[in-house]
Short mmCIF file of C-alpha atoms in Angstrom, two decimals:
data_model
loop_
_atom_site.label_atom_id
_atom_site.label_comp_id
_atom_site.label_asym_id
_atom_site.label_seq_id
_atom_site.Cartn_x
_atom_site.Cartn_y
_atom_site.Cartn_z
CA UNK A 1 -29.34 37.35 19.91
CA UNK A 2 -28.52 33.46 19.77
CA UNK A 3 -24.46 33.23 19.95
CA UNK A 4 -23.34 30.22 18.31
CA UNK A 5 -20.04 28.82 19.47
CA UNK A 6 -17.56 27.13 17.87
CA UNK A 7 -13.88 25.77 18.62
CA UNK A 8 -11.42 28.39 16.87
CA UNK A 9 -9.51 25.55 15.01
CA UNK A 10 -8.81 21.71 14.97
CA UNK A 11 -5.52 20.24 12.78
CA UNK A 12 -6.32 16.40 11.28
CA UNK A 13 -4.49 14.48 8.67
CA UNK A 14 -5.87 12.94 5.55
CA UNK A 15 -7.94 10.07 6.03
CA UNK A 16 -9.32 10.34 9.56
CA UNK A 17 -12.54 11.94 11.10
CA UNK A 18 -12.77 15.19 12.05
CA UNK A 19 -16.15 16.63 13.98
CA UNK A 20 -16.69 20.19 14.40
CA UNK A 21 -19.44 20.96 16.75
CA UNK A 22 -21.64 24.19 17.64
CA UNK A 23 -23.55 25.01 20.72
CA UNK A 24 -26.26 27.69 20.38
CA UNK A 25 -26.77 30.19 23.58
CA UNK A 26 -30.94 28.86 23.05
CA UNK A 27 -32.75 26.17 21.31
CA UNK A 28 -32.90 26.87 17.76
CA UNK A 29 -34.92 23.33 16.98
CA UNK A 30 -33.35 21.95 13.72
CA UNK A 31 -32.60 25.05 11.97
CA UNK A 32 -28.92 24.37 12.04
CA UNK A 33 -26.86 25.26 8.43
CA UNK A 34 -23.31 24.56 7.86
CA UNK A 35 -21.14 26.21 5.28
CA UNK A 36 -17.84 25.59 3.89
CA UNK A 37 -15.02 28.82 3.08
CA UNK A 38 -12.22 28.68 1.25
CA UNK A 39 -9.88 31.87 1.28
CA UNK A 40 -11.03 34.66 -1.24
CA UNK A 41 -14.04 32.51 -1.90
CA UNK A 42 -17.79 32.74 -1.00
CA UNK A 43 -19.66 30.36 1.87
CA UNK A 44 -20.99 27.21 0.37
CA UNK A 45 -23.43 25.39 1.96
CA UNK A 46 -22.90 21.70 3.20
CA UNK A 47 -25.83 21.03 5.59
CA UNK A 48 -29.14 22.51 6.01
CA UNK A 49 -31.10 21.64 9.03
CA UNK A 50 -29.01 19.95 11.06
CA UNK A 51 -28.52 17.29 9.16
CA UNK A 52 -29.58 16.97 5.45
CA UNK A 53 -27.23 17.24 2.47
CA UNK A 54 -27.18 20.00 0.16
CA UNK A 55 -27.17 19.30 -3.18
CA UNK A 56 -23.50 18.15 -4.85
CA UNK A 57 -22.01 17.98 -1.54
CA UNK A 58 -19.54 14.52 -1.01
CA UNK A 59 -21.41 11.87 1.18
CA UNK A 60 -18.44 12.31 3.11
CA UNK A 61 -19.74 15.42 4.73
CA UNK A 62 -22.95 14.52 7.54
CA UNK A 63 -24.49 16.73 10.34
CA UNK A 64 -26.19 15.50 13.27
CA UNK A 65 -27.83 17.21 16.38
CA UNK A 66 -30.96 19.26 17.69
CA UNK A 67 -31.80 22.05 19.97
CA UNK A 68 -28.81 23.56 21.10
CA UNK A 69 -25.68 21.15 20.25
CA UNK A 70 -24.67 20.47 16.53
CA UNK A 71 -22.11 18.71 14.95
CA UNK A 72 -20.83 18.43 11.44
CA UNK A 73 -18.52 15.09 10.64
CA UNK A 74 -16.26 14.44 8.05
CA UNK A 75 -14.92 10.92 7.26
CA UNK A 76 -12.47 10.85 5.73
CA UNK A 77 -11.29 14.26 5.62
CA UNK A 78 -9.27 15.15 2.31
CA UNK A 79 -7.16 17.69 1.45
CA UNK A 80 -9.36 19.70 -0.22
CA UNK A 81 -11.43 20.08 2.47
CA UNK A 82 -8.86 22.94 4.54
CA UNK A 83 -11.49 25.67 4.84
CA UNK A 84 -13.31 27.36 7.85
CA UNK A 85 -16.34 25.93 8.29
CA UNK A 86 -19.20 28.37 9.91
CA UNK A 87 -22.73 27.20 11.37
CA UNK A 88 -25.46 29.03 10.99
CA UNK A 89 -29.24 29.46 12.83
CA UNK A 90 -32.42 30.53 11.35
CA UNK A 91 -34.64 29.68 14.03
CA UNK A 92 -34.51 32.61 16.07
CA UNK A 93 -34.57 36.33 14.88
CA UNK A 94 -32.04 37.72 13.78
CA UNK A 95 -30.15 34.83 11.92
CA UNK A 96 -26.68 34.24 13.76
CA UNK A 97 -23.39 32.75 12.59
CA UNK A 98 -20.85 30.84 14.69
CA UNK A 99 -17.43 32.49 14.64
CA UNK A 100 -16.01 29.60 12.36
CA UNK A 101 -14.18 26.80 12.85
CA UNK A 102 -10.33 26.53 10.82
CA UNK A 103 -9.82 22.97 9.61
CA UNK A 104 -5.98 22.28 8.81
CA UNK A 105 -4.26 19.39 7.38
CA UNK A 106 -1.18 18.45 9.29
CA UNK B 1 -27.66 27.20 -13.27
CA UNK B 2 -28.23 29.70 -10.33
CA UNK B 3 -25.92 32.58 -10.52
CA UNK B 4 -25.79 35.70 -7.85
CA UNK B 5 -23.22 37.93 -9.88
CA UNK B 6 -22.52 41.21 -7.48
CA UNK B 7 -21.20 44.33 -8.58
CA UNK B 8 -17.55 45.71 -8.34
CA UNK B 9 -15.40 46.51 -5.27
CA UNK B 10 -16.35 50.01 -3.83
CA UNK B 11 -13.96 52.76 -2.37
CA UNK B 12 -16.06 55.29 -0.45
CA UNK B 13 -15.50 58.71 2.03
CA UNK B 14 -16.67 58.06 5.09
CA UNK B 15 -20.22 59.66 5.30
CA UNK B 16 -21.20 58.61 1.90
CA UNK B 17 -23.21 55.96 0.50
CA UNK B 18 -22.70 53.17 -1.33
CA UNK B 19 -25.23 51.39 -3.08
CA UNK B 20 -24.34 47.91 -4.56
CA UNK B 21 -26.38 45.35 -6.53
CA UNK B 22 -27.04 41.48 -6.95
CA UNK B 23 -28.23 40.06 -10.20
CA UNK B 24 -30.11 36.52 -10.23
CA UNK B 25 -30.70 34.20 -12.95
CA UNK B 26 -31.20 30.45 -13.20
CA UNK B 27 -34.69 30.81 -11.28
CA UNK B 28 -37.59 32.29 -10.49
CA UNK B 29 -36.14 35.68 -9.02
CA UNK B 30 -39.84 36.31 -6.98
CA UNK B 31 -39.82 32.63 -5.92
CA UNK B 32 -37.32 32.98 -2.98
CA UNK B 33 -36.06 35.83 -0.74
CA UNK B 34 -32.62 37.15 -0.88
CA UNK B 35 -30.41 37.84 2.42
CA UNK B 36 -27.83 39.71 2.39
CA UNK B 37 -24.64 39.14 4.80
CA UNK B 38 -21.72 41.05 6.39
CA UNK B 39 -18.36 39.18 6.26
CA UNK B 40 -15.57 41.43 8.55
CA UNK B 41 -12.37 39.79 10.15
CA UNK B 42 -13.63 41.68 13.39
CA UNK B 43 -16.99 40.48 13.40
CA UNK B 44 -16.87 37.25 11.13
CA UNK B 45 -20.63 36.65 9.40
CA UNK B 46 -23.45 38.78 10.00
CA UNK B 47 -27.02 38.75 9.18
CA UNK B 48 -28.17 41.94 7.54
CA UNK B 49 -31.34 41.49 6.43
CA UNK B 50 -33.65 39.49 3.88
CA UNK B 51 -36.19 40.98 1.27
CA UNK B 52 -39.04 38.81 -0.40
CA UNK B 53 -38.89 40.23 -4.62
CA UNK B 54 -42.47 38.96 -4.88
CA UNK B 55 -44.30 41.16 -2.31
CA UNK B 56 -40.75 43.91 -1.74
CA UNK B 57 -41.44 43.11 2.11
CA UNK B 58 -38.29 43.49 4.02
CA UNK B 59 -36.67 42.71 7.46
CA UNK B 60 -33.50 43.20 9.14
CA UNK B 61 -31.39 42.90 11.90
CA UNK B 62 -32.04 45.52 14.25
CA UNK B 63 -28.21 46.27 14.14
CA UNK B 64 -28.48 47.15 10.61
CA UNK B 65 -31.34 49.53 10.44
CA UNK B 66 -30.95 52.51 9.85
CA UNK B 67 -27.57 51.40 8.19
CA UNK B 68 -29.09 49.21 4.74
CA UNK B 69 -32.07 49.45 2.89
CA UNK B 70 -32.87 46.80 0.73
CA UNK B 71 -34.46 46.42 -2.67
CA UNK B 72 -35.11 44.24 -5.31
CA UNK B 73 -36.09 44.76 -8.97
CA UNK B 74 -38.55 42.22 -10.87
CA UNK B 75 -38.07 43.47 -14.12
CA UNK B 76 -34.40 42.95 -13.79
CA UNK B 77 -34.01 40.19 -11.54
CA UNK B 78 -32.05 42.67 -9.45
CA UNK B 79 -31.57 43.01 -5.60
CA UNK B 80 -29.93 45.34 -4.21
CA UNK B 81 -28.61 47.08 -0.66
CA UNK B 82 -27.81 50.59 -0.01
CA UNK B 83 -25.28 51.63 2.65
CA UNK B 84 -25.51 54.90 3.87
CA UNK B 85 -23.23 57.13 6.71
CA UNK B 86 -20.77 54.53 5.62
CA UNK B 87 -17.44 54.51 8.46
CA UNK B 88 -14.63 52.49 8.90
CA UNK B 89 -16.85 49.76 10.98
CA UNK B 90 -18.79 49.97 7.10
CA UNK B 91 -15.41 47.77 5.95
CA UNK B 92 -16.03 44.82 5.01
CA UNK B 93 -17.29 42.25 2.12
CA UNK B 94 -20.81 41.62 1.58
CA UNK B 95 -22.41 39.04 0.13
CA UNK B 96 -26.30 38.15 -1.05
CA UNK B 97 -27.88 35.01 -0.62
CA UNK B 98 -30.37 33.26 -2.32
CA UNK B 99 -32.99 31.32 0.60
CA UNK B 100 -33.82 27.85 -0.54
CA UNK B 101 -33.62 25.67 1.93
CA UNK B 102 -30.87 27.52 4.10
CA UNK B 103 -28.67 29.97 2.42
CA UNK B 104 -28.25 27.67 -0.82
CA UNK B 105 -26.31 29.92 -3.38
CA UNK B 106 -24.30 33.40 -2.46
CA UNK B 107 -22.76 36.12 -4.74
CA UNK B 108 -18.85 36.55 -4.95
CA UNK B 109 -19.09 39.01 -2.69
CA UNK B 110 -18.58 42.88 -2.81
CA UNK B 111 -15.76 44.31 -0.91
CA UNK B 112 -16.66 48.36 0.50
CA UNK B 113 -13.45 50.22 1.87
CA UNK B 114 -13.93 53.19 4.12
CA UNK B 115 -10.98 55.52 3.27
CA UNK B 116 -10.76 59.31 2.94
#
């Protein structure tokens, strides 16, 4: 299976630039997703391959990368946006998840 | 609007099954497969498997089979997964997924306890 890494969890304050990346254990071309969790609340998706915008989602939010290294940005980060953010491949079988990445506002 | 609404929590023996649905609306129900995923604080997010409502082909992880078997109803815009030989490791929430162009829209989820 393709393991997807991510860094457990990264503190930022309001206003600055956070990026949360997400290497993949084998190419996985540009089928990169992100998704957003809140606690008690389902994934929502941000980012769909690699690095296009899902519908409703703040131009804030912006994804970059191919193959095996992936990043998602936000600038500026708000409060709103303490979640754990997951990526997500769909290029290799069976679909794999990255362990999530805890964004907290100091 | 699209809207995924999942049944109700579940409290099961182990060794039972548990059989829980997904019902669409705000599109074409046969126009796009539904996934359905495995959230535990063990294992985080896991792929279980996808089924296509149009032509009720199926595939899943190879982790999960065996485990789910998954379904969909036209005539009710229905999916739905059955759990069966469910044990603690069967804990967890799980959620279905409508494919657009990743996983665009997911249920609330469905939380299954294991507990004698």
């Amino acid at each position: 299976d393709t393991v997807l890494t991510q860094s457990p969890a990264l503190a930022v304050s309001p206003g600055e630039r956070v990026s949360i990346s997400c290497r993949a254990s084998e190419g996985v071309n540009s089928y990169m997703h992100w998704y957003q969790q809140k606690p008690g609340q389902q994934p929502k998706l941000l980012i769909y391959k690699a690095s296009n915008l899902a519908s409703g989602v703040p131009a804030r939010f912006s994804g970059s990368g191919s193959g095996t290294d992936f990043t998602l940005t936000i600038d500026p980060v708000e409060a709103d946006d303490t979640a754990t953010y997951f990526c997500q491949q769909s290029w290799n079988d069976p679909r794999t998840f990255g362990g999530g990445t805890k964004l907290e506002l100091k | 609007e699209v809207k995924l609404q999942q049944s109700g929590d579940e409290l099961v023996r182990p060794g039972a099954s548990v059989k829980m649905s997904c019902k669409a609306s705000g599109y074409t129900f046969t126009d796009y497969a539904m996934h359905w995923v495995k959230q535990s604080p063990g294992q985080g997010l896991e792929w279980i498997g996808t089924i296509i409502p149009l032509i009720d082909t199926t595939s899943y992880n190879q982790k999960f089979k065996g485990k789910a078997t998954l379904t969909a109803d036209k005539s009710s815009n229905t999916a739905y997964m059955e759990l069966s030989r469910l044990t603690s490791e069967d804990s967890a929430v799980y959620y279905c997924a409508m494919e657009g162009y990743a996983l665009d829209y997911w249920g609330q989820g469905v939380m299954v306890t294991v507990s004698s």
